[in-house]
mmCIF file of N, CA and C in Angstrom:
data_model
loop_
_atom_site.group_PDB
_atom_site.id
_atom_site.type_symbol
_atom_site.label_atom_id
_atom_site.label_comp_id
_atom_site.label_asym_id
_atom_site.label_seq_id
_atom_site.Cartn_x
_atom_site.Cartn_y
_atom_site.Cartn_z
ATOM 1 N N UNK A 1 -115.872 -64.139 34.026
ATOM 2 C CA UNK A 1 -114.903 -63.376 34.869
ATOM 3 C C UNK A 1 -113.498 -63.159 34.201
ATOM 4 N N UNK A 2 -113.141 -64.096 33.250
ATOM 5 C CA UNK A 2 -111.906 -63.781 32.510
ATOM 6 C C UNK A 2 -111.972 -62.534 31.670
ATOM 7 N N UNK A 3 -113.126 -62.251 31.131
ATOM 8 C CA UNK A 3 -113.057 -61.217 30.101
ATOM 9 C C UNK A 3 -113.080 -59.614 31.024
ATOM 10 N N UNK A 4 -113.069 -59.619 32.131
ATOM 11 C CA UNK A 4 -112.494 -58.420 33.012
ATOM 12 C C UNK A 4 -111.247 -58.474 33.099
ATOM 13 N N UNK A 5 -110.382 -59.366 32.891
ATOM 14 C CA UNK A 5 -109.020 -59.455 33.282
ATOM 15 C C UNK A 5 -108.191 -58.345 32.530
ATOM 16 N N UNK A 6 -108.492 -58.072 31.364
ATOM 17 C CA UNK A 6 -107.685 -57.089 30.867
ATOM 18 C C UNK A 6 -107.944 -55.589 31.363
ATOM 19 N N UNK A 7 -109.259 -55.317 31.826
ATOM 20 C CA UNK A 7 -109.635 -54.190 32.428
ATOM 21 C C UNK A 7 -108.843 -53.904 33.629
ATOM 22 N N UNK A 8 -108.910 -54.966 34.563
ATOM 23 C CA UNK A 8 -108.159 -54.927 35.897
ATOM 24 C C UNK A 8 -106.641 -54.971 35.560
ATOM 25 N N UNK A 9 -106.138 -55.540 34.685
ATOM 26 C CA UNK A 9 -104.730 -55.474 34.250
ATOM 27 C C UNK A 9 -104.493 -53.891 33.918
ATOM 28 N N UNK A 10 -105.298 -53.308 33.002
ATOM 29 C CA UNK A 10 -105.051 -52.129 32.406
ATOM 30 C C UNK A 10 -105.045 -50.992 33.626
ATOM 31 N N UNK A 11 -106.108 -51.118 34.486
ATOM 32 C CA UNK A 11 -106.067 -50.150 35.740
ATOM 33 C C UNK A 11 -104.920 -50.308 36.495
ATOM 34 N N UNK A 12 -104.239 -51.567 37.023
ATOM 35 C CA UNK A 12 -103.085 -51.813 37.582
ATOM 36 C C UNK A 12 -101.976 -51.103 37.031
ATOM 37 N N UNK A 13 -101.612 -51.363 35.641
ATOM 38 C CA UNK A 13 -100.426 -50.740 34.948
ATOM 39 C C UNK A 13 -100.761 -49.258 34.723
ATOM 40 N N UNK A 14 -102.107 -48.770 34.758
ATOM 41 C CA UNK A 14 -102.164 -47.311 34.729
ATOM 42 C C UNK A 14 -101.855 -46.388 35.943
ATOM 43 N N UNK A 15 -101.797 -47.251 37.053
ATOM 44 C CA UNK A 15 -101.617 -46.474 38.383
ATOM 45 C C UNK A 15 -100.150 -45.743 38.460
ATOM 46 N N UNK A 16 -99.154 -46.683 38.073
ATOM 47 C CA UNK A 16 -98.016 -45.810 38.390
ATOM 48 C C UNK A 16 -97.713 -44.715 37.114
ATOM 49 N N UNK A 17 -97.979 -44.729 36.113
ATOM 50 C CA UNK A 17 -97.986 -43.827 35.007
ATOM 51 C C UNK A 17 -98.713 -42.242 35.755
ATOM 52 N N UNK A 18 -100.078 -42.569 36.064
ATOM 53 C CA UNK A 18 -100.730 -41.546 36.767
ATOM 54 C C UNK A 18 -99.886 -40.877 37.951
ATOM 55 N N UNK A 19 -99.380 -41.776 38.717
ATOM 56 C CA UNK A 19 -98.575 -41.064 40.058
ATOM 57 C C UNK A 19 -97.442 -40.539 39.423
ATOM 58 N N UNK A 20 -96.938 -41.061 38.480
ATOM 59 C CA UNK A 20 -95.396 -40.353 37.697
ATOM 60 C C UNK A 20 -95.679 -39.182 37.311
ATOM 61 N N UNK A 21 -97.024 -39.158 36.580
ATOM 62 C CA UNK A 21 -97.488 -37.797 36.002
ATOM 63 C C UNK A 21 -97.703 -36.650 36.954
ATOM 64 N N UNK A 22 -98.149 -36.912 38.152
ATOM 65 C CA UNK A 22 -98.581 -36.196 39.259
ATOM 66 C C UNK A 22 -97.511 -35.504 39.815
ATOM 67 N N UNK A 23 -96.275 -36.294 40.128
ATOM 68 C CA UNK A 23 -95.124 -35.860 40.584
ATOM 69 C C UNK A 23 -94.169 -35.215 39.654
ATOM 70 N N UNK A 24 -94.251 -35.522 38.322
ATOM 71 C CA UNK A 24 -93.282 -34.787 37.280
ATOM 72 C C UNK A 24 -92.956 -33.205 37.300
ATOM 73 N N UNK A 25 -93.950 -32.742 37.917
ATOM 74 C CA UNK A 25 -93.488 -30.995 38.070
ATOM 75 C C UNK A 25 -92.700 -30.847 39.351
ATOM 76 N N UNK A 26 -92.661 -31.815 40.113
ATOM 77 C CA UNK A 26 -91.798 -31.788 41.365
ATOM 78 C C UNK A 26 -90.323 -32.112 40.892
ATOM 79 N N UNK A 27 -90.448 -33.062 40.098
ATOM 80 C CA UNK A 27 -89.095 -33.896 39.542
ATOM 81 C C UNK A 27 -88.115 -32.605 38.790
ATOM 82 N N UNK A 28 -86.766 -32.726 39.232
ATOM 83 C CA UNK A 28 -85.790 -31.871 38.398
ATOM 84 C C UNK A 28 -85.079 -31.391 39.453
ATOM 85 N N UNK A 29 -84.295 -30.233 38.925
ATOM 86 C CA UNK A 29 -83.307 -29.340 39.508
ATOM 87 C C UNK A 29 -84.082 -28.223 40.014
ATOM 88 N N UNK A 30 -83.573 -27.580 41.429
ATOM 89 C CA UNK A 30 -84.167 -26.711 42.136
ATOM 90 C C UNK A 30 -83.066 -25.944 42.800
ATOM 91 N N UNK A 31 -83.189 -24.384 42.701
ATOM 92 C CA UNK A 31 -82.272 -23.822 43.400
ATOM 93 C C UNK A 31 -82.910 -23.354 44.726
ATOM 94 N N UNK A 32 -82.400 -23.758 46.041
ATOM 95 C CA UNK A 32 -83.041 -23.664 47.269
ATOM 96 C C UNK A 32 -82.503 -22.354 47.910
ATOM 97 N N UNK A 33 -83.200 -21.569 48.311
ATOM 98 C CA UNK A 33 -82.851 -20.063 49.068
ATOM 99 C C UNK A 33 -82.677 -20.633 50.531
ATOM 100 N N UNK A 34 -81.267 -20.515 50.982
ATOM 101 C CA UNK A 34 -81.132 -21.010 52.267
ATOM 102 C C UNK A 34 -80.771 -19.670 53.151
ATOM 103 N N UNK A 35 -81.043 -18.472 52.679
ATOM 104 C CA UNK A 35 -81.016 -17.142 53.274
ATOM 105 C C UNK A 35 -81.277 -17.238 54.714
ATOM 106 N N UNK A 36 -80.420 -16.630 55.533
ATOM 107 C CA UNK A 36 -81.233 -16.555 57.038
ATOM 108 C C UNK A 36 -81.618 -15.035 57.414
ATOM 109 N N UNK A 37 -80.964 -14.257 56.559
ATOM 110 C CA UNK A 37 -81.143 -12.725 56.857
ATOM 111 C C UNK A 37 -81.567 -12.113 55.580
ATOM 112 N N UNK A 38 -82.390 -11.066 55.684
ATOM 113 C CA UNK A 38 -82.935 -10.051 54.511
ATOM 114 C C UNK A 38 -81.926 -9.716 53.752
ATOM 115 N N UNK A 39 -81.845 -9.786 52.503
ATOM 116 C CA UNK A 39 -80.799 -9.177 51.591
ATOM 117 C C UNK A 39 -79.552 -10.193 51.274
ATOM 118 N N UNK A 40 -79.495 -11.118 52.231
ATOM 119 C CA UNK A 40 -78.474 -11.948 52.181
ATOM 120 C C UNK A 40 -78.562 -13.231 50.984
ATOM 121 N N UNK A 41 -77.740 -13.523 50.083
ATOM 122 C CA UNK A 41 -78.051 -14.640 49.208
ATOM 123 C C UNK A 41 -77.068 -15.982 49.611
ATOM 124 N N UNK A 42 -77.968 -16.859 49.789
ATOM 125 C CA UNK A 42 -77.157 -18.240 50.280
ATOM 126 C C UNK A 42 -78.006 -19.487 49.398
ATOM 127 N N UNK A 43 -77.568 -19.945 48.552
ATOM 128 C CA UNK A 43 -78.371 -20.832 47.761
ATOM 129 C C UNK A 43 -77.514 -21.945 47.575
ATOM 130 N N UNK A 44 -78.326 -23.181 47.422
ATOM 131 C CA UNK A 44 -77.802 -24.742 47.027
ATOM 132 C C UNK A 44 -79.054 -25.294 46.190
ATOM 133 N N UNK A 45 -78.223 -26.201 45.357
ATOM 134 C CA UNK A 45 -78.964 -27.008 44.510
ATOM 135 C C UNK A 45 -79.700 -28.199 45.159
ATOM 136 N N UNK A 46 -80.819 -28.724 44.815
ATOM 137 C CA UNK A 46 -81.647 -29.764 45.125
ATOM 138 C C UNK A 46 -82.017 -30.572 43.936
ATOM 139 N N UNK A 47 -81.667 -31.694 43.583
ATOM 140 C CA UNK A 47 -82.154 -32.360 42.724
ATOM 141 C C UNK A 47 -83.125 -33.730 43.311
ATOM 142 N N UNK A 48 -84.193 -33.590 42.439
ATOM 143 C CA UNK A 48 -85.515 -34.585 42.985
ATOM 144 C C UNK A 48 -85.664 -35.322 41.517
ATOM 145 N N UNK A 49 -85.621 -36.895 41.955
ATOM 146 C CA UNK A 49 -85.785 -37.527 41.010
ATOM 147 C C UNK A 49 -86.858 -38.753 41.505
ATOM 148 N N UNK A 50 -88.140 -38.390 41.135
ATOM 149 C CA UNK A 50 -89.232 -38.905 41.748
ATOM 150 C C UNK A 50 -89.759 -40.267 40.900
ATOM 151 N N UNK A 51 -89.876 -41.264 41.277
ATOM 152 C CA UNK A 51 -90.140 -42.619 40.742
ATOM 153 C C UNK A 51 -91.491 -42.987 40.912
ATOM 154 N N UNK A 52 -92.116 -43.600 39.784
ATOM 155 C CA UNK A 52 -93.393 -44.078 40.023
ATOM 156 C C UNK A 52 -93.780 -44.785 41.189
ATOM 157 N N UNK A 53 -92.923 -45.481 41.915
ATOM 158 C CA UNK A 53 -93.024 -46.433 42.844
ATOM 159 C C UNK A 53 -93.279 -45.476 44.276
ATOM 160 N N UNK A 54 -93.236 -44.134 44.243
ATOM 161 C CA UNK A 54 -93.397 -43.228 45.337
ATOM 162 C C UNK A 54 -92.018 -43.160 45.894
ATOM 163 N N UNK A 55 -91.006 -43.426 45.423
ATOM 164 C CA UNK A 55 -89.654 -43.073 46.103
ATOM 165 C C UNK A 55 -88.972 -42.007 45.649
ATOM 166 N N UNK A 56 -88.161 -41.209 46.174
ATOM 167 C CA UNK A 56 -87.385 -40.043 45.888
ATOM 168 C C UNK A 56 -85.861 -40.322 46.084
ATOM 169 N N UNK A 57 -85.103 -40.187 44.935
ATOM 170 C CA UNK A 57 -83.538 -40.057 44.942
ATOM 171 C C UNK A 57 -83.177 -38.811 44.445
ATOM 172 N N UNK A 58 -81.877 -38.555 44.550
ATOM 173 C CA UNK A 58 -81.445 -37.092 44.057
ATOM 174 C C UNK A 58 -80.356 -36.802 45.331
ATOM 175 N N UNK A 59 -80.319 -35.577 45.267
ATOM 176 C CA UNK A 59 -79.315 -34.699 46.513
ATOM 177 C C UNK A 59 -79.866 -33.302 46.851
ATOM 178 N N UNK A 60 -79.580 -32.917 48.315
ATOM 179 C CA UNK A 60 -79.818 -31.716 48.577
ATOM 180 C C UNK A 60 -78.622 -31.206 49.606
ATOM 181 N N UNK A 61 -78.536 -30.028 49.399
ATOM 182 C CA UNK A 61 -77.148 -29.490 50.099
ATOM 183 C C UNK A 61 -76.143 -30.191 50.319
ATOM 184 N N UNK A 62 -75.623 -30.726 48.727
ATOM 185 C CA UNK A 62 -74.315 -31.506 48.519
ATOM 186 C C UNK A 62 -74.262 -32.964 49.173
ATOM 187 N N UNK A 63 -75.509 -33.273 49.498
ATOM 188 C CA UNK A 63 -75.654 -34.619 50.081
ATOM 189 C C UNK A 63 -76.586 -35.438 49.195
ATOM 190 N N UNK A 64 -76.286 -36.833 49.289
ATOM 191 C CA UNK A 64 -77.464 -37.538 48.495
ATOM 192 C C UNK A 64 -78.409 -38.046 49.463
ATOM 193 N N UNK A 65 -79.672 -38.070 48.850
ATOM 194 C CA UNK A 65 -80.776 -38.311 49.460
ATOM 195 C C UNK A 65 -80.676 -39.711 49.600
ATOM 196 N N UNK A 66 -80.839 -40.215 51.198
ATOM 197 C CA UNK A 66 -80.830 -41.358 51.599
ATOM 198 C C UNK A 66 -81.797 -42.183 51.687
ATOM 199 N N UNK A 67 -83.098 -41.691 51.672
ATOM 200 C CA UNK A 67 -84.287 -42.139 51.910
ATOM 201 C C UNK A 67 -85.385 -41.244 51.648
ATOM 202 N N UNK A 68 -86.208 -41.545 50.674
ATOM 203 C CA UNK A 68 -87.330 -40.466 50.538
ATOM 204 C C UNK A 68 -88.347 -41.031 49.940
ATOM 205 N N UNK A 69 -89.561 -40.389 50.059
ATOM 206 C CA UNK A 69 -90.581 -40.748 49.363
ATOM 207 C C UNK A 69 -91.528 -39.306 48.818
ATOM 208 N N UNK A 70 -92.671 -39.611 48.080
ATOM 209 C CA UNK A 70 -93.402 -38.607 47.206
ATOM 210 C C UNK A 70 -94.540 -39.010 47.274
ATOM 211 N N UNK A 71 -95.496 -37.950 47.348
ATOM 212 C CA UNK A 71 -97.124 -38.410 47.244
ATOM 213 C C UNK A 71 -97.738 -37.265 46.700
ATOM 214 N N UNK A 72 -98.559 -37.298 45.812
ATOM 215 C CA UNK A 72 -99.591 -36.449 45.333
ATOM 216 C C UNK A 72 -100.751 -36.632 46.081
ATOM 217 N N UNK A 73 -101.466 -35.884 46.876
ATOM 218 C CA UNK A 73 -102.798 -36.104 47.823
ATOM 219 C C UNK A 73 -103.156 -34.818 47.981
ATOM 220 N N UNK A 74 -104.439 -34.470 48.267
ATOM 221 C CA UNK A 74 -105.052 -33.469 48.805
ATOM 222 C C UNK A 74 -104.669 -32.096 48.230
ATOM 223 N N UNK A 75 -104.621 -32.312 46.562
ATOM 224 C CA UNK A 75 -104.485 -30.963 45.917
ATOM 225 C C UNK A 75 -103.196 -30.675 45.982
ATOM 226 N N UNK A 76 -101.850 -31.350 46.421
ATOM 227 C CA UNK A 76 -100.357 -31.010 46.251
ATOM 228 C C UNK A 76 -99.909 -32.220 46.190
ATOM 229 N N UNK A 77 -98.548 -31.999 45.854
ATOM 230 C CA UNK A 77 -97.513 -32.977 45.571
ATOM 231 C C UNK A 77 -96.435 -32.626 46.604
ATOM 232 N N UNK A 78 -95.781 -33.398 47.505
ATOM 233 C CA UNK A 78 -94.928 -33.405 48.492
ATOM 234 C C UNK A 78 -93.903 -34.341 48.411
ATOM 235 N N UNK A 79 -92.677 -34.194 49.002
ATOM 236 C CA UNK A 79 -91.745 -35.032 49.213
ATOM 237 C C UNK A 79 -91.072 -35.061 50.518
ATOM 238 N N UNK A 80 -90.682 -36.132 51.383
ATOM 239 C CA UNK A 80 -89.905 -35.955 52.557
ATOM 240 C C UNK A 80 -88.789 -37.051 52.249
ATOM 241 N N UNK A 81 -87.547 -36.752 52.904
ATOM 242 C CA UNK A 81 -86.491 -37.495 52.553
ATOM 243 C C UNK A 81 -85.430 -37.107 53.561
ATOM 244 N N UNK A 82 -84.429 -37.917 53.649
ATOM 245 C CA UNK A 82 -83.429 -37.937 54.964
ATOM 246 C C UNK A 82 -82.237 -37.684 54.086
ATOM 247 N N UNK A 83 -81.015 -36.872 54.563
ATOM 248 C CA UNK A 83 -79.844 -36.772 54.229
ATOM 249 C C UNK A 83 -78.728 -36.704 55.496
ATOM 250 N N UNK A 84 -77.636 -36.489 55.182
ATOM 251 C CA UNK A 84 -76.655 -36.417 56.466
ATOM 252 C C UNK A 84 -75.408 -35.436 56.199
ATOM 253 N N UNK A 85 -74.974 -34.983 57.261
ATOM 254 C CA UNK A 85 -73.758 -34.353 56.981
ATOM 255 C C UNK A 85 -72.625 -35.158 57.627
ATOM 256 N N UNK A 86 -72.896 -36.273 58.217
ATOM 257 C CA UNK A 86 -71.752 -37.213 58.776
ATOM 258 C C UNK A 86 -71.847 -37.264 60.046
ATOM 259 N N UNK A 87 -72.560 -36.102 60.720
ATOM 260 C CA UNK A 87 -72.828 -36.195 62.084
ATOM 261 C C UNK A 87 -73.789 -36.401 62.540
ATOM 262 N N UNK A 88 -74.799 -36.352 61.681
ATOM 263 C CA UNK A 88 -76.386 -36.809 61.918
ATOM 264 C C UNK A 88 -77.204 -36.583 60.840
ATOM 265 N N UNK A 89 -78.665 -37.053 61.233
ATOM 266 C CA UNK A 89 -79.508 -36.983 59.890
ATOM 267 C C UNK A 89 -80.168 -35.636 59.880
ATOM 268 N N UNK A 90 -80.720 -35.245 58.551
ATOM 269 C CA UNK A 90 -81.260 -34.002 58.364
ATOM 270 C C UNK A 90 -82.579 -34.590 57.773
ATOM 271 N N UNK A 91 -83.760 -34.380 58.352
ATOM 272 C CA UNK A 91 -85.116 -34.429 57.686
ATOM 273 C C UNK A 91 -85.541 -33.506 57.153
ATOM 274 N N UNK A 92 -86.113 -33.606 55.936
ATOM 275 C CA UNK A 92 -86.607 -32.521 55.004
ATOM 276 C C UNK A 92 -87.904 -32.962 54.488
ATOM 277 N N UNK A 93 -88.951 -31.856 54.381
ATOM 278 C CA UNK A 93 -90.014 -32.136 53.959
ATOM 279 C C UNK A 93 -90.432 -30.792 53.048
ATOM 280 N N UNK A 94 -91.159 -31.066 51.885
ATOM 281 C CA UNK A 94 -91.495 -29.952 50.993
ATOM 282 C C UNK A 94 -92.597 -30.196 50.238
ATOM 283 N N UNK A 95 -93.457 -29.254 49.727
ATOM 284 C CA UNK A 95 -94.526 -29.341 48.716
ATOM 285 C C UNK A 95 -94.508 -28.380 47.610
ATOM 286 N N UNK A 96 -94.849 -28.510 46.525
ATOM 287 C CA UNK A 96 -95.030 -27.766 45.314
ATOM 288 C C UNK A 96 -96.152 -26.966 45.764
ATOM 289 N N UNK A 97 -95.854 -25.681 45.475
ATOM 290 C CA UNK A 97 -97.013 -24.617 45.698
ATOM 291 C C UNK A 97 -96.877 -23.728 44.329
ATOM 292 N N UNK A 98 -97.515 -24.038 43.329
ATOM 293 C CA UNK A 98 -97.479 -23.155 42.100
ATOM 294 C C UNK A 98 -96.089 -23.702 41.207
ATOM 295 N N UNK A 99 -95.611 -22.818 41.011
ATOM 296 C CA UNK A 99 -94.171 -22.967 40.516
ATOM 297 C C UNK A 99 -93.059 -22.914 41.337
ATOM 298 N N UNK A 100 -93.098 -22.998 42.497
ATOM 299 C CA UNK A 100 -92.414 -22.690 43.665
ATOM 300 C C UNK A 100 -92.463 -24.086 44.749
ATOM 301 N N UNK A 101 -91.266 -24.516 45.523
ATOM 302 C CA UNK A 101 -91.252 -25.298 46.396
ATOM 303 C C UNK A 101 -91.373 -24.623 47.910
ATOM 304 N N UNK A 102 -91.839 -25.134 48.583
ATOM 305 C CA UNK A 102 -91.787 -24.469 50.144
ATOM 306 C C UNK A 102 -91.524 -25.824 51.010
ATOM 307 N N UNK A 103 -90.454 -25.345 51.822
ATOM 308 C CA UNK A 103 -89.903 -26.910 52.551
ATOM 309 C C UNK A 103 -89.420 -26.550 53.828
ATOM 310 N N UNK A 104 -88.989 -27.321 54.635
ATOM 311 C CA UNK A 104 -88.487 -27.245 55.858
ATOM 312 C C UNK A 104 -87.655 -28.270 56.241
ATOM 313 N N UNK A 105 -86.461 -28.184 56.894
ATOM 314 C CA UNK A 105 -85.285 -28.921 57.289
ATOM 315 C C UNK A 105 -85.204 -28.890 58.691
ATOM 316 N N UNK A 106 -85.218 -30.352 59.293
ATOM 317 C CA UNK A 106 -85.066 -30.438 60.743
ATOM 318 C C UNK A 106 -83.782 -31.418 60.974
ATOM 319 N N UNK A 107 -83.044 -30.518 61.810
ATOM 320 C CA UNK A 107 -81.612 -31.362 62.152
ATOM 321 C C UNK A 107 -81.515 -31.451 63.512
ATOM 322 N N UNK A 108 -82.257 -32.535 64.278
ATOM 323 C CA UNK A 108 -82.160 -32.664 65.649
ATOM 324 C C UNK A 108 -80.778 -32.655 66.382
ATOM 325 N N UNK A 109 -79.929 -32.990 65.778
ATOM 326 C CA UNK A 109 -78.306 -33.040 66.503
ATOM 327 C C UNK A 109 -77.840 -31.838 66.489
ATOM 328 N N UNK A 110 -78.458 -30.997 65.607
ATOM 329 C CA UNK A 110 -77.967 -29.580 65.602
ATOM 330 C C UNK A 110 -79.055 -28.306 66.009
ATOM 331 N N UNK A 111 -79.945 -29.178 66.774
ATOM 332 C CA UNK A 111 -81.230 -28.171 67.136
ATOM 333 C C UNK A 111 -81.775 -27.246 66.398
ATOM 334 N N UNK A 112 -81.940 -27.238 65.221
ATOM 335 C CA UNK A 112 -82.595 -26.381 64.522
ATOM 336 C C UNK A 112 -83.747 -27.004 63.356
ATOM 337 N N UNK A 113 -84.537 -26.150 63.219
ATOM 338 C CA UNK A 113 -85.427 -26.411 62.016
ATOM 339 C C UNK A 113 -85.454 -24.966 61.218
ATOM 340 N N UNK A 114 -85.006 -25.368 59.821
ATOM 341 C CA UNK A 114 -85.107 -24.204 58.922
ATOM 342 C C UNK A 114 -85.997 -24.212 57.847
ATOM 343 N N UNK A 115 -86.802 -23.267 57.726
ATOM 344 C CA UNK A 115 -87.864 -23.262 56.782
ATOM 345 C C UNK A 115 -87.274 -22.664 55.317
ATOM 346 N N UNK A 116 -87.404 -22.993 54.121
ATOM 347 C CA UNK A 116 -86.914 -22.560 52.751
ATOM 348 C C UNK A 116 -87.586 -22.896 51.802
ATOM 349 N N UNK A 117 -87.506 -22.070 50.947
ATOM 350 C CA UNK A 117 -88.133 -22.060 49.466
ATOM 351 C C UNK A 117 -87.326 -22.134 48.072
ATOM 352 N N UNK A 118 -87.696 -22.816 47.276
ATOM 353 C CA UNK A 118 -86.787 -23.095 45.914
ATOM 354 C C UNK A 118 -87.544 -22.748 44.859
ATOM 355 N N UNK A 119 -86.840 -22.405 43.887
ATOM 356 C CA UNK A 119 -87.516 -22.075 42.474
ATOM 357 C C UNK A 119 -86.779 -23.165 41.408
ATOM 358 N N UNK A 120 -87.492 -23.468 40.351
ATOM 359 C CA UNK A 120 -86.957 -24.316 39.181
ATOM 360 C C UNK A 120 -85.480 -23.500 38.917
ATOM 361 N N UNK A 121 -84.354 -24.684 38.788
ATOM 362 C CA UNK A 121 -83.105 -24.127 38.399
ATOM 363 C C UNK A 121 -83.077 -23.709 36.870
ATOM 364 N N UNK A 122 -82.257 -22.811 36.530
ATOM 365 C CA UNK A 122 -82.366 -22.390 35.035
ATOM 366 C C UNK A 122 -81.301 -23.159 34.131
#
């Protein structure tokens, strides 16, 4: 049984590296389109830092991500996180779709759900 120990250890150590690789394309700086009217331009930066343990840190809409998780599953990589404006929480979820991010943010205290898109920041 001891001869299998290196295999088990290598499998356990490889999992975080595989997970980080899966989320690496979502990791980084994004320009989020928050326009609510056609032809209107309103963008904010989103920074996502995906850790191998499945946590997400960074910022969105000038607010630090307080809690976040990411997962690569069912052919897509997604994040979910919470930020605040000081009056209440904003819950955001987004998935990578090709070279873009499609997301939504829900603010119960403001009574809105907003769909948004993002592209990689230049």
